[in-house]
Amino acid sequence: MDSQGFRDAAATAIDDSEFRYSLKSLLLSSTSGNFTNTNTVASYYDNLDDRNVVSTVEPGYLRKLLPSEAPVEGEAWTDIHKDIEGKILPGITHWQHPGFHAFFPCATSFPSILGELYSAALSGACFNWICSPAVTELETIVLDWLAKVLGLPECYLSTGPTRGGGVIQGSASEAVLTAMVAARDKYLRETVPLEQFPEGSEAREDAIAHKRSKMVALATTATHSSTKKASIILGVRFHTIAVHADTGYSLTGPVLAKTLAELRARGLEPFFMTATMGTTDTCAVDDFAGIVSTLKSDPVHPAGTPGELWVHIDAAYAGSALVLPSVREQVSISLIENFHSFDMNMHKWLLTNFDASCLFVRDRNWFIQALTINQAVYGNKASEGGLVTDYREWQIPLGRRFRSLKIWFVLRNYGVKGLQSYISRTLKLGEEFADSLKSRPDLFEILTGPNFALTVFRVAGKEQGKSDEELNALTKAVCEKINASGRMWVTSTVLDGRFAIRMVTSVSTTEKEHVDRAWKILVEAAEEVVKA
Ligand code: PLP
């Protein structure tokens, strides 16, 4: 859908009259009614490339522009609206800008914005089915659609053989926390037997408290920090497994086996691990086949037996690329039927605005058993009849938004083919950028990639005898110079002590001309820095 299509669709969604006129002016027009309007949503997108990518305001800029008290009398919409351009937009870093090559993208699209608009209009805290049956039922249906679009194994479908299913969470961090809560509950249920420690007994409380003090969650040095944060929140131990360049920064089966043995020798009990498809630094993929094989032959709690290690797959960014069958093959996605939960953020790369973190579980009872707390005020016939899903039992908060609507709009408006061609296009841009880097070995050295439209590189010079310290300083200087251009924004990382620039080409507005422009800025900056 282009900006004119959005104007038409949004006009249909809104209708006419005075309040509606305000909404229309916000979303659509550039000259409408009695004021000229350049800061509508549609014209924002039309002219996005004219803006600097990163906000240049000073800290505290907004306090100087706004009154210290809320207005006593309501203000006219026209006054409020003009402050978007004058006061808010200067403090916005434009994540949808075609020169945004930093972090990972934070996707959106016009159908997604329309979904958000309807969701706001139908606002409710839809925690139980009866709170709005369509909210629950659409979520179950679109997450089954999505699981199929991504080629996830059948066990992750709500209609699958293991009673799995998906739930929309606010973020990948919330998803890993939810999975870890369920994993902890499952582990305790399986390893503190009811026959020996009866429900409600003091002995059971003591056994659980002792076990909790020994339980340890695992991740690697490349895993996103959200797993560590979940461990801190839950008060369980956390262990980091070091991964390096020799394995492409991915976790292998033998390294996992050694880690499990070492932890157990210290009297600890590993119960949860995050494995990643697309790590934040380099988009590495952990070795799913090696992990499966290690866990199947685990000498203490082999996979599929009580006390098994719960494996959560964090595919926050790269999971979107599973729309392509070739990517499913490449990462052996069918193997995740051996794992327990899988999460991907449609809001990173799949054209759906924040928040849309899609968490799938192989057996929904693992969530429900861990997270159901009954309170009289939430009781209702439908829930008690056991025929409906109450998503409050699959998440940490109680209330929830109508987030499936925007996913439904995106899946319908793009179709599988549209999503595939969009992902392929952004992957190709990543390959073309990496080819450009390879064409100048005198200036640049690729450290990893391109992986999922991310290439990590630094200034070349190792062969000429430059130390890592010198190269770090040069690469940092190049990074600062290109960002100062205002035309593009990249972020950096440090890999085994080597400072590197991360270049991502997967923002939906980024076209070949923008990547070419970025390349030109980069070469000019590097030539200047190296010569200086
Ligand atoms: N996992 C990975 C691999 C990430 O790259 C990120 C953020 O970029 C996250 C998790 C955290 O995502 P969220 O902001 O949805 O919690």
PDB file of N, CA and C in Angstrom, residues 168-206:
ATOM      1  N   ILE A 168       0.444 -12.943  21.420  1.00  0.00           N
ATOM      2  CA  ILE A 168       1.198 -11.726  21.113  1.00  0.00           C
ATOM      3  C   ILE A 168       1.645 -11.070  22.418  1.00  0.00           C
ATOM      4  N   GLN A 169       2.943 -10.850  22.507  1.00  0.00           N
ATOM      5  CA  GLN A 169       3.508 -10.180  23.675  1.00  0.00           C
ATOM      6  C   GLN A 169       3.984  -8.794  23.259  1.00  0.00           C
ATOM      7  N   GLY A 170       4.337  -7.975  24.250  1.00  0.00           N
ATOM      8  CA  GLY A 170       4.784  -6.626  23.931  1.00  0.00           C
ATOM      9  C   GLY A 170       6.183  -6.581  23.343  1.00  0.00           C
ATOM     10  N   SER A 171       7.045  -7.499  23.753  1.00  0.00           N
ATOM     11  CA  SER A 171       8.432  -7.435  23.310  1.00  0.00           C
ATOM     12  C   SER A 171       9.066  -8.813  23.450  1.00  0.00           C
ATOM     13  N   ALA A 172      10.228  -8.966  22.811  1.00  0.00           N
ATOM     14  CA  ALA A 172      10.954 -10.234  22.931  1.00  0.00           C
ATOM     15  C   ALA A 172      11.421 -10.432  24.375  1.00  0.00           C
ATOM     16  N   SER A 173      11.664  -9.332  25.073  1.00  0.00           N
ATOM     17  CA  SER A 173      12.092  -9.447  26.479  1.00  0.00           C
ATOM     18  C   SER A 173      10.962 -10.002  27.339  1.00  0.00           C
ATOM     19  N   GLU A 174       9.743  -9.524  27.073  1.00  0.00           N
ATOM     20  CA  GLU A 174       8.575 -10.029  27.804  1.00  0.00           C
ATOM     21  C   GLU A 174       8.365 -11.514  27.459  1.00  0.00           C
ATOM     22  N   ALA A 175       8.629 -11.864  26.200  1.00  0.00           N
ATOM     23  CA  ALA A 175       8.436 -13.249  25.760  1.00  0.00           C
ATOM     24  C   ALA A 175       9.405 -14.191  26.476  1.00  0.00           C
ATOM     25  N   VAL A 176      10.675 -13.781  26.596  1.00  0.00           N
ATOM     26  CA  VAL A 176      11.650 -14.677  27.232  1.00  0.00           C
ATOM     27  C   VAL A 176      11.337 -14.807  28.726  1.00  0.00           C
ATOM     28  N   LEU A 177      10.854 -13.724  29.319  1.00  0.00           N
ATOM     29  CA  LEU A 177      10.480 -13.786  30.739  1.00  0.00           C
ATOM     30  C   LEU A 177       9.301 -14.748  30.925  1.00  0.00           C
ATOM     31  N   THR A 178       8.322 -14.649  30.044  1.00  0.00           N
ATOM     32  CA  THR A 178       7.148 -15.527  30.128  1.00  0.00           C
ATOM     33  C   THR A 178       7.572 -16.991  29.963  1.00  0.00           C
ATOM     34  N   ALA A 179       8.438 -17.235  28.979  1.00  0.00           N
ATOM     35  CA  ALA A 179       8.899 -18.608  28.749  1.00  0.00           C
ATOM     36  C   ALA A 179       9.679 -19.121  29.957  1.00  0.00           C
ATOM     37  N   MET A 180      10.488 -18.245  30.545  1.00  0.00           N
ATOM     38  CA  MET A 180      11.295 -18.692  31.682  1.00  0.00           C
ATOM     39  C   MET A 180      10.432 -19.002  32.909  1.00  0.00           C
ATOM     40  N   VAL A 181       9.373 -18.223  33.106  1.00  0.00           N
ATOM     41  CA  VAL A 181       8.441 -18.502  34.218  1.00  0.00           C
ATOM     42  C   VAL A 181       7.841 -19.902  34.022  1.00  0.00           C
ATOM     43  N   ALA A 182       7.404 -20.173  32.780  1.00  0.00           N
ATOM     44  CA  ALA A 182       6.777 -21.464  32.493  1.00  0.00           C
ATOM     45  C   ALA A 182       7.798 -22.596  32.649  1.00  0.00           C
ATOM     46  N   ALA A 183       9.039 -22.333  32.217  1.00  0.00           N
ATOM     47  CA  ALA A 183      10.090 -23.357  32.315  1.00  0.00           C
ATOM     48  C   ALA A 183      10.403 -23.661  33.774  1.00  0.00           C
ATOM     49  N   ARG A 184      10.445 -22.621  34.589  1.00  0.00           N
ATOM     50  CA  ARG A 184      10.738 -22.825  36.014  1.00  0.00           C
ATOM     51  C   ARG A 184       9.639 -23.666  36.661  1.00  0.00           C
ATOM     52  N   ASP A 185       8.401 -23.328  36.336  1.00  0.00           N
ATOM     53  CA  ASP A 185       7.264 -24.052  36.898  1.00  0.00           C
ATOM     54  C   ASP A 185       7.293 -25.526  36.466  1.00  0.00           C
ATOM     55  N   LYS A 186       7.571 -25.741  35.180  1.00  0.00           N
ATOM     56  CA  LYS A 186       7.616 -27.117  34.638  1.00  0.00           C
ATOM     57  C   LYS A 186       8.742 -27.915  35.314  1.00  0.00           C
ATOM     58  N   TYR A 187       9.891 -27.277  35.458  1.00  0.00           N
ATOM     59  CA  TYR A 187      11.042 -27.977  36.048  1.00  0.00           C
ATOM     60  C   TYR A 187      10.741 -28.372  37.499  1.00  0.00           C
ATOM     61  N   LEU A 188      10.146 -27.433  38.240  1.00  0.00           N
ATOM     62  CA  LEU A 188       9.847 -27.730  39.649  1.00  0.00           C
ATOM     63  C   LEU A 188       8.791 -28.831  39.758  1.00  0.00           C
ATOM     64  N   ARG A 189       7.783 -28.737  38.875  1.00  0.00           N
ATOM     65  CA  ARG A 189       6.735 -29.773  38.889  1.00  0.00           C
ATOM     66  C   ARG A 189       7.328 -31.152  38.618  1.00  0.00           C
ATOM     67  N   GLU A 190       8.285 -31.189  37.698  1.00  0.00           N
ATOM     68  CA  GLU A 190       8.836 -32.478  37.270  1.00  0.00           C
ATOM     69  C   GLU A 190       9.915 -33.023  38.201  1.00  0.00           C
ATOM     70  N   THR A 191      10.564 -32.137  38.959  1.00  0.00           N
ATOM     71  CA  THR A 191      11.699 -32.621  39.762  1.00  0.00           C
ATOM     72  C   THR A 191      11.442 -32.575  41.277  1.00  0.00           C
ATOM     73  N   VAL A 192      10.284 -32.032  41.676  1.00  0.00           N
ATOM     74  CA  VAL A 192       9.916 -32.108  43.100  1.00  0.00           C
ATOM     75  C   VAL A 192       8.631 -32.942  43.139  1.00  0.00           C
ATOM     76  N   PRO A 193       8.754 -34.279  43.217  1.00  0.00           N
ATOM     77  CA  PRO A 193       7.582 -35.138  43.018  1.00  0.00           C
ATOM     78  C   PRO A 193       6.520 -34.968  44.108  1.00  0.00           C
ATOM     79  N   LEU A 194       5.269 -34.941  43.657  1.00  0.00           N
ATOM     80  CA  LEU A 194       4.146 -34.749  44.577  1.00  0.00           C
ATOM     81  C   LEU A 194       4.018 -35.896  45.572  1.00  0.00           C
ATOM     82  N   GLU A 195       4.375 -37.118  45.124  1.00  0.00           N
ATOM     83  CA  GLU A 195       4.241 -38.284  46.033  1.00  0.00           C
ATOM     84  C   GLU A 195       5.143 -38.103  47.245  1.00  0.00           C
ATOM     85  N   GLN A 196       6.338 -37.538  46.999  1.00  0.00           N
ATOM     86  CA  GLN A 196       7.294 -37.367  48.097  1.00  0.00           C
ATOM     87  C   GLN A 196       7.057 -36.057  48.852  1.00  0.00           C
ATOM     88  N   PHE A 197       6.618 -35.031  48.121  1.00  0.00           N
ATOM     89  CA  PHE A 197       6.413 -33.713  48.727  1.00  0.00           C
ATOM     90  C   PHE A 197       4.986 -33.257  48.406  1.00  0.00           C
ATOM     91  N   PRO A 198       4.000 -33.624  49.234  1.00  0.00           N
ATOM     92  CA  PRO A 198       2.588 -33.367  48.904  1.00  0.00           C
ATOM     93  C   PRO A 198       2.266 -31.872  48.777  1.00  0.00           C
ATOM     94  N   GLU A 199       1.317 -31.582  47.901  1.00  0.00           N
ATOM     95  CA  GLU A 199       0.862 -30.206  47.662  1.00  0.00           C
ATOM     96  C   GLU A 199       0.468 -29.551  48.986  1.00  0.00           C
ATOM     97  N   GLY A 200       0.871 -28.338  49.211  1.00  0.00           N
ATOM     98  CA  GLY A 200       0.482 -27.587  50.407  1.00  0.00           C
ATOM     99  C   GLY A 200       1.322 -27.900  51.633  1.00  0.00           C
ATOM    100  N   SER A 201       2.225 -28.872  51.541  1.00  0.00           N
ATOM    101  CA  SER A 201       3.000 -29.231  52.742  1.00  0.00           C
ATOM    102  C   SER A 201       4.213 -28.306  52.907  1.00  0.00           C
ATOM    103  N   GLU A 202       4.647 -28.196  54.170  1.00  0.00           N
ATOM    104  CA  GLU A 202       5.852 -27.415  54.485  1.00  0.00           C
ATOM    105  C   GLU A 202       7.066 -28.024  53.764  1.00  0.00           C
ATOM    106  N   ALA A 203       7.071 -29.370  53.709  1.00  0.00           N
ATOM    107  CA  ALA A 203       8.204 -30.070  53.077  1.00  0.00           C
ATOM    108  C   ALA A 203       8.307 -29.672  51.603  1.00  0.00           C
ATOM    109  N   ARG A 204       7.163 -29.503  50.949  1.00  0.00           N
ATOM    110  CA  ARG A 204       7.186 -29.116  49.531  1.00  0.00           C
ATOM    111  C   ARG A 204       7.743 -27.685  49.367  1.00  0.00           C
ATOM    112  N   GLU A 205       7.236 -26.793  50.220  1.00  0.00           N
ATOM    113  CA  GLU A 205       7.746 -25.399  50.171  1.00  0.00           C
ATOM    114  C   GLU A 205       9.269 -25.383  50.318  1.00  0.00           C
ATOM    115  N   ASP A 206       9.780 -26.181  51.282  1.00  0.00           N
ATOM    116  CA  ASP A 206      11.233 -26.204  51.529  1.00  0.00           C
ATOM    117  C   ASP A 206      11.981 -26.781  50.342  1.00  0.00           C
TER     118      ASP A 206
END
